[in-house]
Tab-separated table of C-alpha atoms in Angstrom:
chain	number	residue	atom	x	y	z
A	2	GLU	CA	11.661	14.092	-2.554
A	3	ASP	CA	8.006	13.687	-3.043
A	4	GLN	CA	6.079	13.980	-0.277
A	5	VAL	CA	2.369	13.162	1.203
A	6	THR	CA	0.567	14.391	4.178
A	7	GLN	CA	-2.586	13.531	5.053
A	8	SER	CA	-5.292	15.250	7.550
A	9	PRO	CA	-6.890	14.955	10.014
A	10	GLU	CA	-5.149	11.564	11.737
A	11	ALA	CA	-8.520	10.374	13.004
A	12	LEU	CA	-12.027	11.357	12.928
A	13	ARG	CA	-14.880	10.431	14.052
A	14	LEU	CA	-18.210	10.783	12.709
A	15	GLN	CA	-22.164	9.795	13.575
A	16	GLU	CA	-23.797	7.296	10.713
A	17	GLY	CA	-25.011	10.321	7.917
A	18	GLU	CA	-23.089	12.748	8.519
A	19	SER	CA	-20.348	13.382	5.399
A	20	SER	CA	-17.443	15.059	6.083
A	21	SER	CA	-14.202	14.610	4.092
A	22	LEU	CA	-10.134	13.618	4.063
A	23	ASN	CA	-7.323	15.355	3.248
A	24	CYS	CA	-4.140	14.168	0.766
A	25	SER	CA	-1.709	16.918	0.203
A	26	TYR	CA	1.468	16.503	-1.923
A	27	THR	CA	4.601	17.660	-3.638
A	28	VAL	CA	6.034	15.807	-6.012
A	29	SER	CA	8.061	16.375	-9.057
A	30	GLY	CA	5.625	15.250	-11.936
A	31	LEU	CA	2.650	13.909	-10.564
A	32	ARG	CA	1.832	10.006	-12.852
A	33	GLY	CA	-1.125	9.310	-10.364
A	34	LEU	CA	-2.611	9.965	-7.000
A	35	PHE	CA	-4.491	6.724	-5.143
A	36	TRP	CA	-6.476	5.759	-2.313
A	37	TYR	CA	-6.706	2.798	-0.330
A	38	ARG	CA	-8.677	1.607	1.924
A	39	GLN	CA	-7.372	-0.586	4.959
A	40	ASP	CA	-9.262	-2.201	7.126
A	41	PRO	CA	-7.820	-3.618	11.318
A	42	GLY	CA	-5.571	-6.770	10.422
A	43	LYS	CA	-5.903	-6.919	6.456
A	44	GLY	CA	-3.512	-5.481	3.682
A	45	PRO	CA	-4.917	-2.327	1.753
A	46	GLU	CA	-7.816	-2.472	-0.184
A	47	PHE	CA	-7.083	-0.542	-3.659
A	48	LEU	CA	-10.018	2.481	-4.277
A	49	PHE	CA	-8.662	4.845	-6.785
A	50	THR	CA	-6.939	6.886	-9.108
A	51	LEU	CA	-6.373	10.466	-10.204
A	52	TYR	CA	-3.702	11.235	-12.688
A	53	SER	CA	-4.992	15.384	-13.090
A	54	ALA	CA	-5.992	18.449	-11.794
A	55	GLY	CA	-9.698	18.332	-12.693
A	56	GLU	CA	-10.496	14.354	-12.354
A	57	GLU	CA	-13.485	13.110	-10.014
A	58	LYS	CA	-13.788	9.517	-9.108
A	59	GLU	CA	-16.689	7.936	-7.360
A	60	LYS	CA	-17.381	4.510	-5.850
A	61	GLU	CA	-21.141	4.141	-3.844
A	62	ARG	CA	-20.663	6.635	-0.882
A	63	LEU	CA	-17.128	7.926	-1.664
A	64	LYS	CA	-15.945	10.598	-4.230
A	65	ALA	CA	-12.329	11.117	-4.917
A	66	THR	CA	-11.875	14.787	-6.360
A	67	LEU	CA	-7.872	16.342	-7.317
A	68	THR	CA	-6.293	19.623	-7.747
A	69	LYS	CA	-2.335	20.548	-8.387
A	70	LYS	CA	-1.017	20.588	-5.121
A	71	GLU	CA	-4.179	18.046	-2.708
A	72	SER	CA	-6.855	15.596	-3.203
A	73	PHE	CA	-10.092	14.538	-1.382
A	74	LEU	CA	-11.969	11.786	-0.240
A	75	HIS	CA	-15.750	12.945	0.049
A	76	ILE	CA	-17.360	10.276	2.325
A	77	THR	CA	-21.621	10.829	1.705
A	78	ALA	CA	-24.106	9.796	4.381
A	79	PRO	CA	-21.494	7.169	6.034
A	80	LYS	CA	-22.298	3.838	7.347
A	81	PRO	CA	-20.163	2.099	9.614
A	82	GLU	CA	-18.970	0.114	7.661
A	83	ASP	CA	-16.557	2.874	6.179
A	84	SER	CA	-15.025	2.921	9.413
A	85	ALA	CA	-11.438	1.912	8.076
A	86	THR	CA	-7.707	3.845	7.610
A	87	TYR	CA	-7.822	5.595	3.909
A	88	LEU	CA	-4.434	5.601	2.754
A	89	CYS	CA	-3.079	8.024	-0.265
A	90	ALA	CA	0.022	8.015	-2.388
A	91	VAL	CA	1.467	9.415	-5.176
A	92	GLN	CA	3.313	8.036	-8.705
A	93	SER	CA	6.215	10.440	-9.960
A	94	GLY	CA	6.553	10.942	-13.221
A	95	GLY	CA	10.379	8.443	-14.001
A	96	SER	CA	9.240	6.375	-10.790
A	97	TYR	CA	7.483	3.444	-9.765
A	98	ILE	CA	8.003	3.596	-6.125
A	99	PRO	CA	4.795	4.897	-4.579
A	100	THR	CA	5.239	7.615	-1.719
A	101	PHE	CA	2.408	6.838	0.671
A	102	GLY	CA	0.515	8.755	3.504
A	103	ARG	CA	0.125	7.885	6.967
A	104	GLY	CA	-3.369	7.412	6.468
A	105	THR	CA	-6.653	9.090	8.401
A	106	SER	CA	-8.524	6.675	10.474
A	107	LEU	CA	-12.246	7.226	10.496
A	108	ILE	CA	-14.623	5.887	12.712
A	109	VAL	CA	-18.797	5.933	12.177
A	110	HIS	CA	-20.410	5.581	14.756
A	111	PRO	CA	-24.102	4.150	14.593
B	14	GLU	CA	-10.780	-16.389	-5.246
B	15	ALA	CA	-7.572	-13.796	-7.198
B	16	GLN	CA	-5.118	-13.345	-3.729
B	17	VAL	CA	-1.964	-12.531	-3.387
B	18	THR	CA	-0.936	-15.341	0.443
B	19	GLN	CA	2.002	-14.621	2.150
B	20	ASN	CA	2.947	-17.011	4.654
B	21	PRO	CA	4.090	-16.860	7.799
B	22	ARG	CA	1.146	-14.754	8.618
B	23	TYR	CA	3.114	-13.869	11.843
B	24	LEU	CA	6.813	-15.240	13.142
B	25	ILE	CA	8.535	-14.094	16.216
B	26	THR	CA	12.835	-14.865	15.900
B	27	VAL	CA	16.083	-14.019	17.080
B	28	THR	CA	18.929	-11.517	15.537
B	29	GLY	CA	20.671	-13.556	13.335
B	30	LYS	CA	19.155	-15.886	11.973
B	31	LYS	CA	17.715	-16.290	8.500
B	32	LEU	CA	14.300	-16.460	7.554
B	33	THR	CA	12.365	-16.004	4.715
B	34	VAL	CA	8.513	-14.717	3.951
B	35	THR	CA	6.973	-16.159	0.296
B	36	CYS	CA	4.472	-13.903	-1.340
B	37	SER	CA	2.557	-15.718	-3.733
B	38	GLN	CA	-0.385	-14.862	-6.299
B	39	ASN	CA	-2.510	-16.601	-8.499
B	40	MET	CA	-3.620	-13.928	-10.589
B	41	ASN	CA	-0.907	-14.102	-13.758
B	42	HIS	CA	0.337	-10.504	-12.412
B	43	GLU	CA	3.859	-9.193	-13.800
B	44	TYR	CA	4.889	-6.351	-11.420
B	45	MET	CA	5.019	-7.838	-7.159
B	46	SER	CA	6.456	-5.448	-4.202
B	47	TRP	CA	6.898	-5.766	-1.019
B	48	TYR	CA	6.174	-3.326	1.729
B	49	ARG	CA	6.922	-2.788	5.480
B	50	GLN	CA	4.669	-1.024	7.451
B	51	ASP	CA	5.930	0.834	10.828
B	52	PRO	CA	3.337	3.262	13.407
B	53	GLY	CA	4.287	6.907	12.436
B	54	LEU	CA	5.734	6.100	9.129
B	55	GLY	CA	3.335	4.240	6.952
B	56	LEU	CA	3.754	1.827	4.099
B	57	ARG	CA	7.265	1.994	2.033
B	58	GLN	CA	7.752	-0.121	-0.671
B	59	ILE	CA	11.043	-2.111	-0.306
B	60	TYR	CA	11.996	-3.956	-3.580
B	61	TYR	CA	9.941	-4.566	-6.456
B	62	SER	CA	9.617	-6.753	-9.871
B	63	MET	CA	8.725	-5.533	-12.958
B	64	ASN	CA	8.361	-9.757	-14.334
B	65	VAL	CA	10.152	-12.892	-14.210
B	66	GLU	CA	14.253	-11.959	-13.337
B	67	VAL	CA	13.961	-7.835	-13.014
B	68	THR	CA	13.744	-6.847	-9.450
B	69	ASP	CA	15.470	-3.679	-8.653
B	70	LYS	CA	15.419	-1.234	-5.204
B	71	GLY	CA	12.209	0.270	-3.186
B	72	ASP	CA	13.297	3.300	-0.743
B	73	VAL	CA	14.200	0.903	2.068
B	74	PRO	CA	16.021	-1.839	0.606
B	75	GLU	CA	18.842	-2.176	3.009
B	76	GLY	CA	19.424	-5.253	4.684
B	77	TYR	CA	16.780	-7.217	2.435
B	78	LYS	CA	17.039	-9.961	-0.780
B	79	VAL	CA	14.793	-11.209	-3.062
B	80	SER	CA	14.044	-13.732	-5.869
B	81	ARG	CA	11.880	-13.513	-9.103
B	82	LYS	CA	12.278	-17.040	-10.298
B	83	GLU	CA	8.870	-17.580	-10.924
B	84	LYS	CA	6.085	-14.943	-12.057
B	85	ARG	CA	3.203	-16.214	-9.345
B	86	ASN	CA	6.352	-16.738	-5.968
B	87	PHE	CA	8.132	-13.428	-4.887
B	88	PRO	CA	9.614	-14.073	-1.184
B	89	LEU	CA	11.422	-12.085	1.012
B	90	ILE	CA	14.945	-12.561	2.609
B	91	LEU	CA	16.114	-11.281	5.852
B	92	GLU	CA	19.588	-13.114	6.305
B	93	SER	CA	20.326	-11.265	9.266
B	94	PRO	CA	17.518	-10.107	10.946
B	95	SER	CA	17.941	-7.114	13.542
B	96	PRO	CA	15.434	-5.659	15.802
B	97	ASN	CA	14.619	-2.523	13.836
B	98	GLN	CA	13.308	-5.042	11.219
B	99	THR	CA	10.305	-5.762	13.220
B	100	SER	CA	7.088	-4.690	11.365
B	101	LEU	CA	4.516	-5.452	9.398
B	102	TYR	CA	5.018	-6.844	5.956
B	103	PHE	CA	2.908	-6.880	2.946
B	104	CYS	CA	3.088	-8.251	-0.266
B	105	ALA	CA	1.054	-6.835	-3.042
B	106	SER	CA	1.149	-7.505	-7.061
B	107	SER	CA	-0.619	-5.856	-10.123
B	108	PHE	CA	-1.023	-5.690	-13.889
B	109	PRO	CA	-0.109	-3.074	-15.218
B	110	SER	CA	-1.545	-1.312	-18.280
B	111	GLY	CA	0.283	1.776	-18.647
B	112	VAL	CA	2.895	3.451	-16.664
B	113	SER	CA	0.554	4.547	-13.420
B	114	SER	CA	-0.995	1.570	-13.058
B	115	TYR	CA	1.472	-0.169	-11.602
B	116	ASN	CA	0.461	0.962	-7.997
B	117	GLU	CA	-3.250	-0.093	-8.608
B	118	GLN	CA	-1.968	-3.066	-6.211
B	119	PHE	CA	-3.520	-5.616	-4.447
B	120	PHE	CA	-2.000	-6.707	-1.306
B	121	GLY	CA	-2.203	-9.808	0.918
B	122	PRO	CA	-2.748	-10.070	4.656
B	123	GLY	CA	0.898	-9.522	5.687
B	124	THR	CA	2.953	-10.837	7.841
B	125	ARG	CA	3.850	-9.717	11.476
B	126	LEU	CA	7.453	-10.020	12.602
B	127	THR	CA	9.138	-9.126	15.334
B	128	VAL	CA	12.791	-9.889	16.046
B	129	LEU	CA	14.310	-10.470	19.348
């Protein structure tokens, strides 16, 4: 059974204070690891897909990295508009069904 | 504007009263799916559809039905709702270019369902 654990559950940062969110996973043959952003009262918004260890992807202040056991979402010099819940999900080989973590709630104070 | 729409956005009903939540996408996406989101449990997939007339169970299909008669629509049917189906429901769609990109999904705004 695929498992995804995200940490911390909640994170408060000051504007400009860089940090990282963690997504640890166990999966039988990783097909893809996905990061989503979810704002309060809205549906998740797709950010990145990572396929293999060593891969990195960037978008504005966000950078996602992947190892064989975990993924990090690095947030550089965050702004208040980066406040959201960040969700991680995995898809294993032979399945189309994603397994989501519980998310990390990020609040960035001005 | 490319979007996934869901109706209704909010619904309060009683146990056993059949209901349908509609989902429609205007992006010509082949893949559509339904999720429920519960505090402390995260998002869990209920059903998915690879294309018209092709549907399959996700992780938590019990108590739900779906149909895919048209490419753009994917309604979720609760024939006899129970209180444990009180949840926030999301419809999603994607246009997969490979086996992994099915889960690069556009999500709808959500439907908050309360079953009394």
